[in-house]
PDB file of C-alpha atoms in Angstrom:
ATOM      1  CA  UNK A 121      -4.350   5.464 -18.645  1.00 80.00           C
ATOM      2  CA  UNK A 122      -0.390   3.888 -19.104  1.00 87.00           C
ATOM      3  CA  UNK A 123       2.191   5.912 -17.376  1.00 91.00           C
ATOM      4  CA  UNK A 124       5.717   5.505 -18.252  1.00 91.00           C
ATOM      5  CA  UNK A 125       6.318   9.142 -18.411  1.00 91.00           C
ATOM      6  CA  UNK A 126       6.505  12.080 -16.269  1.00 90.00           C
ATOM      7  CA  UNK A 127       4.563  13.739 -19.108  1.00 92.00           C
ATOM      8  CA  UNK A 128       1.948  11.008 -18.308  1.00 93.00           C
ATOM      9  CA  UNK A 129       1.292  11.417 -14.136  1.00 91.00           C
ATOM     10  CA  UNK A 130       0.915  15.841 -15.702  1.00 89.00           C
ATOM     11  CA  UNK A 131      -2.050  15.502 -17.808  1.00 92.00           C
ATOM     12  CA  UNK A 132      -3.304  12.584 -15.650  1.00 92.00           C
ATOM     13  CA  UNK A 133      -3.228  14.528 -13.075  1.00 90.00           C
ATOM     14  CA  UNK A 134      -4.452  18.217 -14.287  1.00 90.00           C
ATOM     15  CA  UNK A 135      -6.908  20.132 -13.775  1.00 89.00           C
ATOM     16  CA  UNK A 136      -7.141  19.119 -10.698  1.00 89.00           C
ATOM     17  CA  UNK A 137      -6.270  19.848  -7.091  1.00 85.00           C
ATOM     18  CA  UNK A 138      -4.126  17.066  -4.874  1.00 84.00           C
ATOM     19  CA  UNK A 139      -4.659  18.746  -2.046  1.00 82.00           C
ATOM     20  CA  UNK A 140      -8.454  18.323  -2.038  1.00 87.00           C
ATOM     21  CA  UNK A 141      -8.331  14.505  -2.922  1.00 91.00           C
ATOM     22  CA  UNK A 142      -6.707  11.242  -1.610  1.00 93.00           C
ATOM     23  CA  UNK A 143      -4.865   9.009  -4.254  1.00 93.00           C
ATOM     24  CA  UNK A 144      -4.566   5.780  -4.222  1.00 92.00           C
ATOM     25  CA  UNK A 145      -1.696   3.110  -6.785  1.00 92.00           C
ATOM     26  CA  UNK A 146      -3.128  -0.058  -7.305  1.00 88.00           C
ATOM     27  CA  UNK A 147       0.886  -0.683  -8.240  1.00 87.00           C
ATOM     28  CA  UNK A 148       3.657  -3.102  -7.143  1.00 86.00           C
ATOM     29  CA  UNK A 149       6.820  -3.430  -8.522  1.00 86.00           C
ATOM     30  CA  UNK A 150       6.507   0.224 -10.177  1.00 89.00           C
ATOM     31  CA  UNK A 151       5.225   2.670  -7.505  1.00 91.00           C
ATOM     32  CA  UNK A 152       8.655   3.277  -6.669  1.00 91.00           C
ATOM     33  CA  UNK A 153       8.446   5.451  -9.431  1.00 92.00           C
ATOM     34  CA  UNK A 154       5.474   6.807 -10.003  1.00 92.00           C
ATOM     35  CA  UNK A 155       5.431   8.331  -6.641  1.00 93.00           C
ATOM     36  CA  UNK A 156       8.320   9.851  -7.653  1.00 91.00           C
ATOM     37  CA  UNK A 157       6.407  11.056 -10.717  1.00 90.00           C
ATOM     38  CA  UNK A 158       3.128  11.847  -8.733  1.00 90.00           C
ATOM     39  CA  UNK A 159       5.188  14.159  -6.682  1.00 86.00           C
ATOM     40  CA  UNK A 160       7.436  16.686  -9.720  1.00 84.00           C
ATOM     41  CA  UNK A 161       3.651  16.463 -11.997  1.00 76.00           C
ATOM     42  CA  UNK A 162       5.294  20.204 -12.769  1.00 53.00           C
ATOM     43  CA  UNK A 163       5.496  24.200 -12.159  1.00 51.00           C
ATOM     44  CA  UNK A 164       2.680  25.796 -11.057  1.00 43.00           C
ATOM     45  CA  UNK A 165       1.160  21.707 -10.315  1.00 45.00           C
ATOM     46  CA  UNK A 166       3.080  20.952  -7.867  1.00 47.00           C
ATOM     47  CA  UNK A 167       1.959  21.517  -3.896  1.00 54.00           C
ATOM     48  CA  UNK A 168       4.659  20.446  -0.370  1.00 77.00           C
ATOM     49  CA  UNK A 169       4.919  16.525   0.260  1.00 83.00           C
ATOM     50  CA  UNK A 170       3.347  16.324   3.047  1.00 85.00           C
ATOM     51  CA  UNK A 171       0.504  18.210   2.321  1.00 86.00           C
ATOM     52  CA  UNK A 172      -0.059  14.987   0.086  1.00 89.00           C
ATOM     53  CA  UNK A 173      -2.858  12.068   0.679  1.00 93.00           C
ATOM     54  CA  UNK A 174      -2.478   8.502  -0.936  1.00 94.00           C
ATOM     55  CA  UNK A 175      -1.686   5.286  -0.777  1.00 95.00           C
ATOM     56  CA  UNK A 176       0.181   2.951  -2.980  1.00 94.00           C
ATOM     57  CA  UNK A 177      -0.792  -0.472  -2.958  1.00 93.00           C
ATOM     58  CA  UNK A 178       3.984  -1.626  -3.173  1.00 93.00           C
ATOM     59  CA  UNK A 179       3.387  -4.759  -1.542  1.00 93.00           C
ATOM     60  CA  UNK A 180       5.574  -6.766  -4.201  1.00 92.00           C
ATOM     61  CA  UNK A 181       6.074  -9.799  -1.318  1.00 93.00           C
ATOM     62  CA  UNK A 182       2.598 -10.632  -2.546  1.00 89.00           C
ATOM     63  CA  UNK A 183       3.304 -10.935  -6.305  1.00 88.00           C
ATOM     64  CA  UNK A 184       5.656 -13.512  -5.550  1.00 87.00           C
ATOM     65  CA  UNK A 185       3.282 -16.325  -4.226  1.00 82.00           C
ATOM     66  CA  UNK A 186      -0.202 -14.810  -5.736  1.00 83.00           C
ATOM     67  CA  UNK A 187       0.722 -13.334  -9.474  1.00 78.00           C
ATOM     68  CA  UNK A 188       3.805 -13.734 -11.095  1.00 79.00           C
ATOM     69  CA  UNK A 189       4.531  -9.665 -11.043  1.00 77.00           C
ATOM     70  CA  UNK A 190       7.608  -9.339  -9.966  1.00 76.00           C
ATOM     71  CA  UNK A 191      10.288  -7.431 -11.547  1.00 83.00           C
ATOM     72  CA  UNK A 192      13.276  -8.229  -8.964  1.00 86.00           C
ATOM     73  CA  UNK A 193      14.065 -10.845  -6.469  1.00 90.00           C
ATOM     74  CA  UNK A 194      12.500 -10.509  -3.358  1.00 91.00           C
ATOM     75  CA  UNK A 195      15.852  -8.909  -1.501  1.00 94.00           C
ATOM     76  CA  UNK A 196      15.544  -6.528  -3.445  1.00 94.00           C
ATOM     77  CA  UNK A 197      11.873  -5.910  -4.098  1.00 93.00           C
ATOM     78  CA  UNK A 198      11.636  -5.413   0.307  1.00 96.00           C
ATOM     79  CA  UNK A 199      14.245  -3.077   0.155  1.00 96.00           C
ATOM     80  CA  UNK A 200      12.549  -0.946  -2.533  1.00 95.00           C
ATOM     81  CA  UNK A 201       9.364  -1.010  -0.470  1.00 96.00           C
ATOM     82  CA  UNK A 202      11.467   0.018   2.786  1.00 97.00           C
ATOM     83  CA  UNK A 203      12.579   2.512   1.073  1.00 97.00           C
ATOM     84  CA  UNK A 204       9.184   3.973   0.093  1.00 97.00           C
ATOM     85  CA  UNK A 205       8.686   3.161   3.419  1.00 97.00           C
ATOM     86  CA  UNK A 206      11.119   6.021   5.299  1.00 97.00           C
ATOM     87  CA  UNK A 207      10.744   7.901   1.699  1.00 95.00           C
ATOM     88  CA  UNK A 208       7.250   9.022   3.301  1.00 95.00           C
ATOM     89  CA  UNK A 209       8.062   8.414   6.767  1.00 96.00           C
ATOM     90  CA  UNK A 210      10.185  11.404   6.407  1.00 94.00           C
ATOM     91  CA  UNK A 211       8.565  13.482   3.975  1.00 91.00           C
ATOM     92  CA  UNK A 212       4.577  12.610   2.899  1.00 92.00           C
ATOM     93  CA  UNK A 213       3.189  11.127   6.583  1.00 93.00           C
ATOM     94  CA  UNK A 214      -0.319  11.729   4.963  1.00 93.00           C
ATOM     95  CA  UNK A 215       0.647   8.874   2.682  1.00 95.00           C
ATOM     96  CA  UNK A 216      -0.001   5.431   3.380  1.00 96.00           C
ATOM     97  CA  UNK A 217       2.684   3.389   2.161  1.00 95.00           C
ATOM     98  CA  UNK A 218       2.339   0.038   2.154  1.00 96.00           C
ATOM     99  CA  UNK A 219      -1.403  -1.987   1.572  1.00 95.00           C
ATOM    100  CA  UNK A 220      -0.587  -5.453   2.388  1.00 94.00           C
ATOM    101  CA  UNK A 221      -3.415  -6.869   0.207  1.00 91.00           C
ATOM    102  CA  UNK A 222      -4.808 -11.044   1.091  1.00 89.00           C
ATOM    103  CA  UNK A 223      -7.114 -10.404  -1.274  1.00 89.00           C
ATOM    104  CA  UNK A 224      -4.879 -11.585  -4.204  1.00 87.00           C
ATOM    105  CA  UNK A 225      -3.843 -14.713  -2.302  1.00 90.00           C
ATOM    106  CA  UNK A 226      -7.374 -15.730  -2.337  1.00 90.00           C
ATOM    107  CA  UNK A 227      -7.887 -14.753  -5.675  1.00 89.00           C
ATOM    108  CA  UNK A 228      -4.946 -16.814  -6.503  1.00 90.00           C
ATOM    109  CA  UNK A 229      -6.332 -19.602  -4.671  1.00 91.00           C
ATOM    110  CA  UNK A 230      -5.148 -20.550  -0.892  1.00 90.00           C
ATOM    111  CA  UNK A 231      -7.650 -20.912   1.499  1.00 91.00           C
ATOM    112  CA  UNK A 232      -8.442 -18.855   4.206  1.00 89.00           C
ATOM    113  CA  UNK A 233      -6.056 -19.584   6.928  1.00 90.00           C
ATOM    114  CA  UNK A 234      -3.331 -19.533   4.225  1.00 91.00           C
ATOM    115  CA  UNK A 235      -4.512 -15.807   2.926  1.00 91.00           C
ATOM    116  CA  UNK A 236      -4.359 -14.625   7.118  1.00 91.00           C
ATOM    117  CA  UNK A 237      -1.084 -16.564   6.860  1.00 92.00           C
ATOM    118  CA  UNK A 238       0.776 -15.210   4.348  1.00 93.00           C
ATOM    119  CA  UNK A 239      -0.164 -11.748   4.168  1.00 94.00           C
ATOM    120  CA  UNK A 240       0.297 -11.013   8.429  1.00 95.00           C
ATOM    121  CA  UNK A 241       3.671 -13.151   6.707  1.00 95.00           C
ATOM    122  CA  UNK A 242       4.058 -10.364   4.264  1.00 95.00           C
ATOM    123  CA  UNK A 243       3.636  -7.459   6.664  1.00 96.00           C
ATOM    124  CA  UNK A 244       5.553  -8.567   9.523  1.00 97.00           C
ATOM    125  CA  UNK A 245       8.301  -8.959   6.438  1.00 97.00           C
ATOM    126  CA  UNK A 246       8.522  -4.997   5.807  1.00 97.00           C
ATOM    127  CA  UNK A 247       8.377  -4.627   9.669  1.00 98.00           C
ATOM    128  CA  UNK A 248      11.322  -6.176  10.373  1.00 98.00           C
ATOM    129  CA  UNK A 249      13.062  -4.878   7.586  1.00 98.00           C
ATOM    130  CA  UNK A 250      12.281  -1.020   8.721  1.00 98.00           C
ATOM    131  CA  UNK A 251      13.162  -1.325  11.770  1.00 98.00           C
ATOM    132  CA  UNK A 252      16.478  -3.106  11.245  1.00 98.00           C
ATOM    133  CA  UNK A 253      16.487  -0.349   8.969  1.00 97.00           C
ATOM    134  CA  UNK A 254      15.803   2.855  11.589  1.00 98.00           C
ATOM    135  CA  UNK A 255      13.174   3.758  10.642  1.00 98.00           C
ATOM    136  CA  UNK A 256      10.195   4.133  14.730  1.00 98.00           C
ATOM    137  CA  UNK A 257       7.605   1.289  14.471  1.00 97.00           C
ATOM    138  CA  UNK A 258       4.954   4.129  16.466  1.00 97.00           C
ATOM    139  CA  UNK A 259       5.817   6.799  12.945  1.00 96.00           C
ATOM    140  CA  UNK A 260       5.798   4.440  10.445  1.00 97.00           C
ATOM    141  CA  UNK A 261       2.870   1.407  11.354  1.00 96.00           C
ATOM    142  CA  UNK A 262       0.388   3.763  11.493  1.00 96.00           C
ATOM    143  CA  UNK A 263       0.594   3.956   7.226  1.00 96.00           C
ATOM    144  CA  UNK A 264       0.854   0.323   6.398  1.00 96.00           C
ATOM    145  CA  UNK A 265      -3.089  -1.305   6.213  1.00 93.00           C
ATOM    146  CA  UNK A 266      -4.309  -4.638   5.057  1.00 90.00           C
ATOM    147  CA  UNK A 267      -6.243  -5.415   1.977  1.00 87.00           C
ATOM    148  CA  UNK A 268      -8.969  -8.510   2.858  1.00 87.00           C
ATOM    149  CA  UNK A 269     -11.046 -10.860   1.280  1.00 86.00           C
ATOM    150  CA  UNK A 270     -14.847 -11.050   3.813  1.00 69.00           C
ATOM    151  CA  UNK A 271     -14.354 -14.505   4.327  1.00 67.00           C
ATOM    152  CA  UNK A 272     -10.700 -14.318   6.096  1.00 50.00           C
ATOM    153  CA  UNK A 273     -12.459 -12.708   8.911  1.00 53.00           C
ATOM    154  CA  UNK A 274     -15.809 -13.897   9.125  1.00 50.00           C
ATOM    155  CA  UNK A 275     -15.224 -16.998   8.782  1.00 47.00           C
ATOM    156  CA  UNK A 276     -18.172 -18.431  11.461  1.00 52.00           C
ATOM    157  CA  UNK A 277     -20.281 -16.830  13.096  1.00 49.00           C
ATOM    158  CA  UNK A 278     -19.811 -15.538  16.107  1.00 45.00           C
ATOM    159  CA  UNK A 279     -22.463 -15.365  18.870  1.00 49.00           C
ATOM    160  CA  UNK A 280     -23.758 -12.609  19.172  1.00 46.00           C
ATOM    161  CA  UNK A 281     -24.795 -12.032  16.310  1.00 41.00           C
ATOM    162  CA  UNK A 282     -28.098 -11.911  15.121  1.00 43.00           C
ATOM    163  CA  UNK A 283     -28.914 -11.294  18.552  1.00 40.00           C
ATOM    164  CA  UNK A 284     -30.546  -8.829  20.619  1.00 41.00           C
ATOM    165  CA  UNK A 285     -28.186  -7.259  23.365  1.00 42.00           C
ATOM    166  CA  UNK A 286     -29.221  -4.696  26.026  1.00 41.00           C
ATOM    167  CA  UNK A 287     -29.011  -1.612  24.562  1.00 42.00           C
ATOM    168  CA  UNK A 288     -32.538  -3.794  21.309  1.00 41.00           C
ATOM    169  CA  UNK A 289     -29.552  -3.496  18.201  1.00 40.00           C
ATOM    170  CA  UNK A 290     -27.745  -5.869  16.723  1.00 38.00           C
TER     171      UNK A 290
END
């Protein structure tokens, strides 16, 4: 369903108790706008923002090197991501503010080491920009996540794979 207005967001979540679910929004450039719509679904459905749970992808930097789906130049894009991190840190402490996505970088043709390097660099940029804004890393960083392909994590076999340890388990 396309979400272009607050009315669309109200229609999408009509009848859903958002206090009982966690919502995932795989969106980047318009993430802040959709989060605002989500928070203002309307009278009778509004729930305290502090109780809402969910995740925004909100990883605009990977758009520049993987998907070419950005709206603003890099500087203003990072500022908007940090605005969202700051807002959620203060008002939506259960919300995961950025899912830093190496998966799309890998799908765009990178090698596994390149995927990991670009993903970590993007994450470092968000963290450094948030700290420069004055945010406490211990407050916002636990709400960041990483999304990688399995080849990045397991590019060679561990010596313990397939071998039985002392407990008899593999």
